[in-house]
Amino acid sequence: MWIWMALGSAVLLGLYDVSKKIALSKNTVLNVLLVATGLSALFLSPLLFVYKGGTEDHLRLLLKAVLVSSSWISGMMALKKLPLTVVSTLKASRPFFVVLFSILLFGEQLNLWQWGGVVFALTAVVLLSRTGESEGIDFLRNRGIWAMAVSILTGVASALYDKHILQDMEPLFVQSWTNVYITAILALCVAFGSRVAPDDARPFRWDWMMVVIALLITAADALYFFAVKQDGALLSVISLARRSSVVVTFAIGAIFFKEKNIRSKAVALSVLMVGMVLLLIGS
């Protein structure tokens, strides 16, 4: 059951990335993140009265909020500067690090089918990464690439931390209170830290796409947390399954945004899908 939850989360994440790309055409990175996350926290606010937790629990969630905020801000900066399909390509490399550290830190063991899925997925990452170079993007000097690197590393740290805290915390407790802390962090960034995410100085404009973003990330995270919490769930496999969101993002980027190198990216995505099928069989 947990693998289907992870795949459902992946579809929602793909739509979430597209929605963010659209919203960034009207507002700055921090404004989009603050409003969308604030709405998500509002949707989950009734749970704050159900799950309260102790001081230590909230300190642990505050650390998670810092990791997530860092990943989201840097990821949105990259999304604004790079093509949608390139961002998806780079995000697809996250499972490699999650798999590596899941094995090293948690002693997770994969069966033969799952290892086959990992190999295919990582091969797809290599193929996808090469397409970015053909689009004239300097991976050593482009600020969007560096922002994406920060987003990937902090995202991996957050995923590994989830496996740790969800051993003795309820998923809805983690999701609801973390959203509150992320909203507070983003509000501070907007109020005092304009240098955190260099952006144009456009004034805030209301956009209903922010509501869509909030709904998508709330549902995607709920499925993810419940998947990780289930007995026998493997973080490495869940992380790989969630990266299949690149298929949704790729399709929309190709059809509606008319991005380049679609054929070569389609080959890489086909390899990725084979990996996802092997993971499903092995789970």
Short mmCIF file of C-alpha atoms in Angstrom, two decimals:
data_model
loop_
_atom_site.label_atom_id
_atom_site.label_comp_id
_atom_site.label_asym_id
_atom_site.label_seq_id
_atom_site.Cartn_x
_atom_site.Cartn_y
_atom_site.Cartn_z
CA MET A 1 0.00 0.00 0.00
CA TRP A 2 2.81 2.42 0.83
CA ILE A 3 4.24 2.26 -2.69
CA TRP A 4 0.89 3.34 -4.18
CA MET A 5 0.75 6.22 -1.73
CA ALA A 6 4.23 7.25 -2.88
CA LEU A 7 3.19 7.12 -6.54
CA GLY A 8 0.04 9.13 -5.83
CA SER A 9 2.22 11.69 -4.10
CA ALA A 10 4.46 11.76 -7.18
CA VAL A 11 1.59 12.69 -9.52
CA LEU A 12 0.54 15.51 -7.21
CA LEU A 13 4.15 16.72 -6.94
CA GLY A 14 4.44 16.90 -10.72
CA LEU A 15 1.35 19.11 -10.90
CA TYR A 16 2.69 21.10 -7.93
CA ASP A 17 5.93 21.93 -9.78
CA VAL A 18 4.01 23.08 -12.84
CA SER A 19 1.73 25.25 -10.72
CA LYS A 20 4.73 26.91 -9.08
CA LYS A 21 6.27 27.67 -12.48
CA ILE A 22 3.05 29.38 -13.56
CA ALA A 23 2.69 31.33 -10.31
CA LEU A 24 6.24 32.69 -10.62
CA SER A 25 5.24 34.63 -13.73
CA LYS A 26 3.25 37.01 -11.52
CA ASN A 27 4.98 37.03 -8.14
CA THR A 28 8.35 36.67 -6.47
CA VAL A 29 9.73 33.41 -5.09
CA LEU A 30 9.20 34.29 -1.42
CA ASN A 31 5.71 35.69 -1.93
CA VAL A 32 4.52 32.57 -3.76
CA LEU A 33 5.99 30.27 -1.12
CA LEU A 34 4.66 32.30 1.82
CA VAL A 35 1.07 32.52 0.56
CA ALA A 36 0.90 28.90 -0.64
CA THR A 37 2.43 27.52 2.57
CA GLY A 38 0.28 29.77 4.73
CA LEU A 39 -2.84 28.45 2.97
CA SER A 40 -1.63 24.88 3.46
CA ALA A 41 -1.12 25.57 7.17
CA LEU A 42 -4.64 27.01 7.30
CA PHE A 43 -6.10 23.88 5.68
CA LEU A 44 -4.39 21.74 8.33
CA SER A 45 -5.05 24.09 11.28
CA PRO A 46 -7.83 21.94 12.88
CA LEU A 47 -5.19 19.25 13.43
CA LEU A 48 -3.21 21.63 15.67
CA PHE A 49 -5.80 21.08 18.39
CA VAL A 50 -5.63 17.31 18.00
CA TYR A 51 -1.85 16.86 17.88
CA LYS A 52 0.00 19.12 20.33
CA GLY A 53 3.21 17.30 21.29
CA GLY A 54 5.93 18.26 23.76
CA THR A 55 8.69 20.86 23.62
CA GLU A 56 11.26 18.39 22.30
CA ASP A 57 8.89 17.31 19.52
CA HIS A 58 8.39 20.90 18.40
CA LEU A 59 12.11 21.60 18.41
CA ARG A 60 12.60 18.61 16.12
CA LEU A 61 9.86 19.88 13.81
CA LEU A 62 11.44 23.34 13.79
CA LEU A 63 14.66 21.78 12.47
CA LYS A 64 12.66 20.02 9.76
CA ALA A 65 10.99 23.34 8.89
CA VAL A 66 14.41 24.96 8.42
CA LEU A 67 15.49 22.17 6.07
CA VAL A 68 12.27 22.28 4.06
CA SER A 69 12.27 26.08 3.84
CA SER A 70 15.86 26.07 2.57
CA SER A 71 15.02 23.41 -0.01
CA TRP A 72 11.87 25.18 -1.19
CA ILE A 73 13.40 28.65 -1.47
CA SER A 74 16.46 27.48 -3.39
CA GLY A 75 14.33 25.15 -5.52
CA MET A 76 11.97 27.98 -6.47
CA MET A 77 14.92 30.20 -7.38
CA ALA A 78 16.14 27.45 -9.71
CA LEU A 79 12.65 26.96 -11.15
CA LYS A 80 12.49 30.65 -11.99
CA LYS A 81 15.88 30.67 -13.77
CA LEU A 82 15.85 27.29 -15.54
CA PRO A 83 13.56 25.42 -17.97
CA LEU A 84 10.97 23.22 -16.27
CA THR A 85 12.36 20.03 -17.80
CA VAL A 86 15.92 20.85 -16.65
CA VAL A 87 14.75 21.43 -13.08
CA SER A 88 12.91 18.11 -13.17
CA THR A 89 16.07 16.47 -14.47
CA LEU A 90 18.15 17.75 -11.59
CA LYS A 91 15.51 16.90 -8.99
CA ALA A 92 15.54 13.35 -10.28
CA SER A 93 19.06 12.94 -8.85
CA ARG A 94 17.78 13.15 -5.26
CA PRO A 95 16.97 9.43 -4.95
CA PHE A 96 20.61 8.52 -5.54
CA PHE A 97 21.64 10.31 -2.36
CA VAL A 98 18.59 9.11 -0.42
CA VAL A 99 19.29 5.50 -1.41
CA LEU A 100 22.95 5.86 -0.46
CA PHE A 101 22.32 7.36 2.96
CA SER A 102 19.31 5.14 3.68
CA ILE A 103 21.56 2.12 3.32
CA LEU A 104 24.39 3.70 5.33
CA LEU A 105 22.29 5.22 8.13
CA PHE A 106 19.23 2.97 8.42
CA GLY A 107 20.65 -0.34 7.16
CA GLU A 108 17.86 -0.73 4.61
CA GLN A 109 18.12 -3.79 2.38
CA LEU A 110 16.63 -3.95 -1.12
CA ASN A 111 15.61 -7.11 -2.95
CA LEU A 112 16.80 -7.97 -6.47
CA TRP A 113 13.84 -6.30 -8.22
CA GLN A 114 14.29 -3.13 -6.19
CA TRP A 115 18.02 -2.98 -6.92
CA GLY A 116 17.16 -3.33 -10.60
CA GLY A 117 14.77 -0.39 -10.23
CA VAL A 118 17.49 1.68 -8.56
CA VAL A 119 19.95 0.94 -11.38
CA PHE A 120 17.44 1.92 -14.08
CA ALA A 121 16.41 5.06 -12.20
CA LEU A 122 20.00 6.21 -11.71
CA THR A 123 20.78 5.47 -15.37
CA ALA A 124 17.86 7.73 -16.29
CA VAL A 125 19.30 10.47 -14.09
CA VAL A 126 22.60 10.33 -16.00
CA LEU A 127 20.81 10.47 -19.36
CA LEU A 128 18.61 13.34 -18.23
CA SER A 129 21.56 15.31 -16.88
CA ARG A 130 23.27 15.32 -20.29
CA THR A 131 20.32 17.04 -21.93
CA GLY A 132 20.87 20.15 -19.85
CA GLU A 133 24.34 20.61 -21.31
CA SER A 134 22.94 20.51 -24.85
CA GLU A 135 20.70 23.46 -23.95
CA GLY A 136 23.72 25.67 -23.33
CA ILE A 137 23.52 25.73 -19.53
CA ASP A 138 26.90 26.10 -17.81
CA PHE A 139 26.57 23.76 -14.83
CA LEU A 140 29.52 25.37 -13.02
CA ARG A 141 28.50 29.02 -13.34
CA ASN A 142 24.73 29.12 -13.66
CA ARG A 143 23.11 30.43 -10.46
CA GLY A 144 20.02 28.34 -11.10
CA ILE A 145 22.13 25.17 -11.09
CA TRP A 146 23.76 26.12 -7.79
CA ALA A 147 20.38 26.95 -6.28
CA MET A 148 19.11 23.54 -7.40
CA ALA A 149 22.14 21.85 -5.81
CA VAL A 150 21.30 23.48 -2.46
CA SER A 151 17.66 22.45 -2.87
CA ILE A 152 18.64 18.83 -3.58
CA LEU A 153 21.01 18.53 -0.62
CA THR A 154 18.63 20.08 1.90
CA GLY A 155 15.77 18.02 0.42
CA VAL A 156 17.76 14.82 0.91
CA ALA A 157 18.56 15.83 4.50
CA SER A 158 14.84 16.46 5.10
CA ALA A 159 13.86 13.06 3.67
CA LEU A 160 16.37 11.25 5.86
CA TYR A 161 15.22 13.24 8.88
CA ASP A 162 11.60 12.24 8.14
CA LYS A 163 12.52 8.58 8.49
CA HIS A 164 13.97 9.35 11.93
CA ILE A 165 11.18 11.49 13.41
CA LEU A 166 8.28 9.46 12.02
CA GLN A 167 9.39 6.48 14.09
CA ASP A 168 7.65 8.04 17.11
CA MET A 169 5.50 10.85 15.66
CA GLU A 170 2.14 10.78 13.90
CA PRO A 171 2.24 11.85 10.21
CA LEU A 172 -0.51 14.47 10.58
CA PHE A 173 1.22 15.95 13.64
CA VAL A 174 4.43 16.34 11.63
CA GLN A 175 2.67 17.79 8.59
CA SER A 176 0.40 20.27 10.38
CA TRP A 177 2.91 21.78 12.79
CA THR A 178 5.79 21.78 10.29
CA ASN A 179 3.65 23.87 7.94
CA VAL A 180 3.09 26.40 10.72
CA TYR A 181 6.84 26.70 11.35
CA ILE A 182 7.65 26.92 7.63
CA THR A 183 5.10 29.71 7.26
CA ALA A 184 6.71 31.60 10.16
CA ILE A 185 10.19 31.18 8.65
CA LEU A 186 9.02 32.38 5.24
CA ALA A 187 7.25 35.36 6.81
CA LEU A 188 10.53 36.37 8.47
CA CYS A 189 12.33 35.99 5.15
CA VAL A 190 9.80 38.25 3.42
CA ALA A 191 9.90 40.82 6.22
CA PHE A 192 13.63 40.97 6.92
CA GLY A 193 15.50 38.85 4.41
CA SER A 194 14.97 40.04 0.86
CA ARG A 195 18.56 39.01 0.22
CA VAL A 196 17.75 35.38 0.99
CA ALA A 197 16.21 34.93 -2.46
CA PRO A 198 17.34 37.70 -4.86
CA ASP A 199 14.37 38.47 -7.06
CA ASP A 200 12.76 41.29 -8.95
CA ALA A 201 10.98 43.91 -6.87
CA ARG A 202 7.47 43.30 -8.20
CA PRO A 203 4.65 44.01 -5.73
CA PHE A 204 2.49 41.13 -4.55
CA ARG A 205 -0.41 40.21 -6.84
CA TRP A 206 -3.13 37.80 -5.78
CA ASP A 207 -3.21 34.67 -7.93
CA TRP A 208 -5.61 31.75 -7.49
CA MET A 209 -2.80 29.45 -8.62
CA MET A 210 -1.41 29.82 -5.08
CA VAL A 211 -4.51 28.05 -3.75
CA VAL A 212 -3.91 25.25 -6.23
CA ILE A 213 -0.27 25.01 -5.08
CA ALA A 214 -1.36 24.78 -1.44
CA LEU A 215 -3.93 22.05 -2.13
CA LEU A 216 -1.48 19.98 -4.20
CA ILE A 217 1.39 20.11 -1.69
CA THR A 218 -0.95 19.40 1.25
CA ALA A 219 -2.30 16.25 -0.41
CA ALA A 220 1.12 15.16 -1.73
CA ASP A 221 2.77 15.51 1.69
CA ALA A 222 -0.07 13.69 3.46
CA LEU A 223 0.33 10.67 1.16
CA TYR A 224 4.12 10.80 1.61
CA PHE A 225 4.06 10.92 5.42
CA PHE A 226 1.55 8.07 5.66
CA ALA A 227 3.67 6.02 3.25
CA VAL A 228 6.86 6.52 5.30
CA LYS A 229 5.00 5.70 8.53
CA GLN A 230 3.75 2.29 7.34
CA ASP A 231 5.46 -0.87 8.54
CA GLY A 232 8.00 -2.20 6.06
CA ALA A 233 8.16 1.05 4.08
CA LEU A 234 11.57 1.71 2.52
CA LEU A 235 12.57 5.36 2.36
CA SER A 236 14.89 4.70 -0.57
CA VAL A 237 12.06 3.18 -2.64
CA ILE A 238 9.57 5.89 -1.63
CA SER A 239 12.03 8.59 -2.65
CA LEU A 240 12.57 6.98 -6.04
CA ALA A 241 8.84 6.53 -6.59
CA ARG A 242 8.17 10.19 -5.77
CA ARG A 243 10.77 11.26 -8.34
CA SER A 244 8.52 9.79 -11.02
CA SER A 245 6.75 13.13 -10.70
CA VAL A 246 9.23 14.18 -13.38
CA VAL A 247 7.04 12.34 -15.92
CA VAL A 248 4.11 14.65 -15.19
CA THR A 249 6.31 17.74 -15.21
CA PHE A 250 8.04 16.64 -18.40
CA ALA A 251 4.81 16.02 -20.28
CA ILE A 252 3.37 19.40 -19.38
CA GLY A 253 6.67 21.16 -20.06
CA ALA A 254 6.85 19.57 -23.50
CA ILE A 255 3.25 20.17 -24.49
CA PHE A 256 2.45 23.56 -22.99
CA PHE A 257 5.87 25.21 -22.46
CA LYS A 258 7.34 23.94 -25.78
CA GLU A 259 10.74 23.14 -24.23
CA LYS A 260 13.72 21.71 -26.12
CA ASN A 261 15.36 18.27 -26.55
CA ILE A 262 12.10 16.44 -25.98
CA ARG A 263 13.15 13.28 -27.82
CA SER A 264 16.35 12.68 -25.81
CA LYS A 265 14.54 13.45 -22.58
CA ALA A 266 11.76 11.04 -23.53
CA VAL A 267 14.32 8.22 -23.86
CA ALA A 268 15.65 8.96 -20.38
CA LEU A 269 12.15 9.10 -18.95
CA SER A 270 11.35 5.72 -20.50
CA VAL A 271 14.33 4.25 -18.65
CA LEU A 272 13.07 5.91 -15.46
CA MET A 273 9.64 4.35 -15.89
CA VAL A 274 11.17 0.89 -16.26
CA GLY A 275 12.86 1.51 -12.92
CA MET A 276 9.54 2.49 -11.36
CA VAL A 277 7.90 -0.71 -12.66
CA LEU A 278 10.69 -2.83 -11.16
CA LEU A 279 10.22 -1.06 -7.83
CA LEU A 280 6.50 -1.81 -7.94
CA ILE A 281 7.13 -5.50 -8.69
CA GLY A 282 9.68 -5.72 -5.88
CA SER A 283 7.38 -4.08 -3.36
#
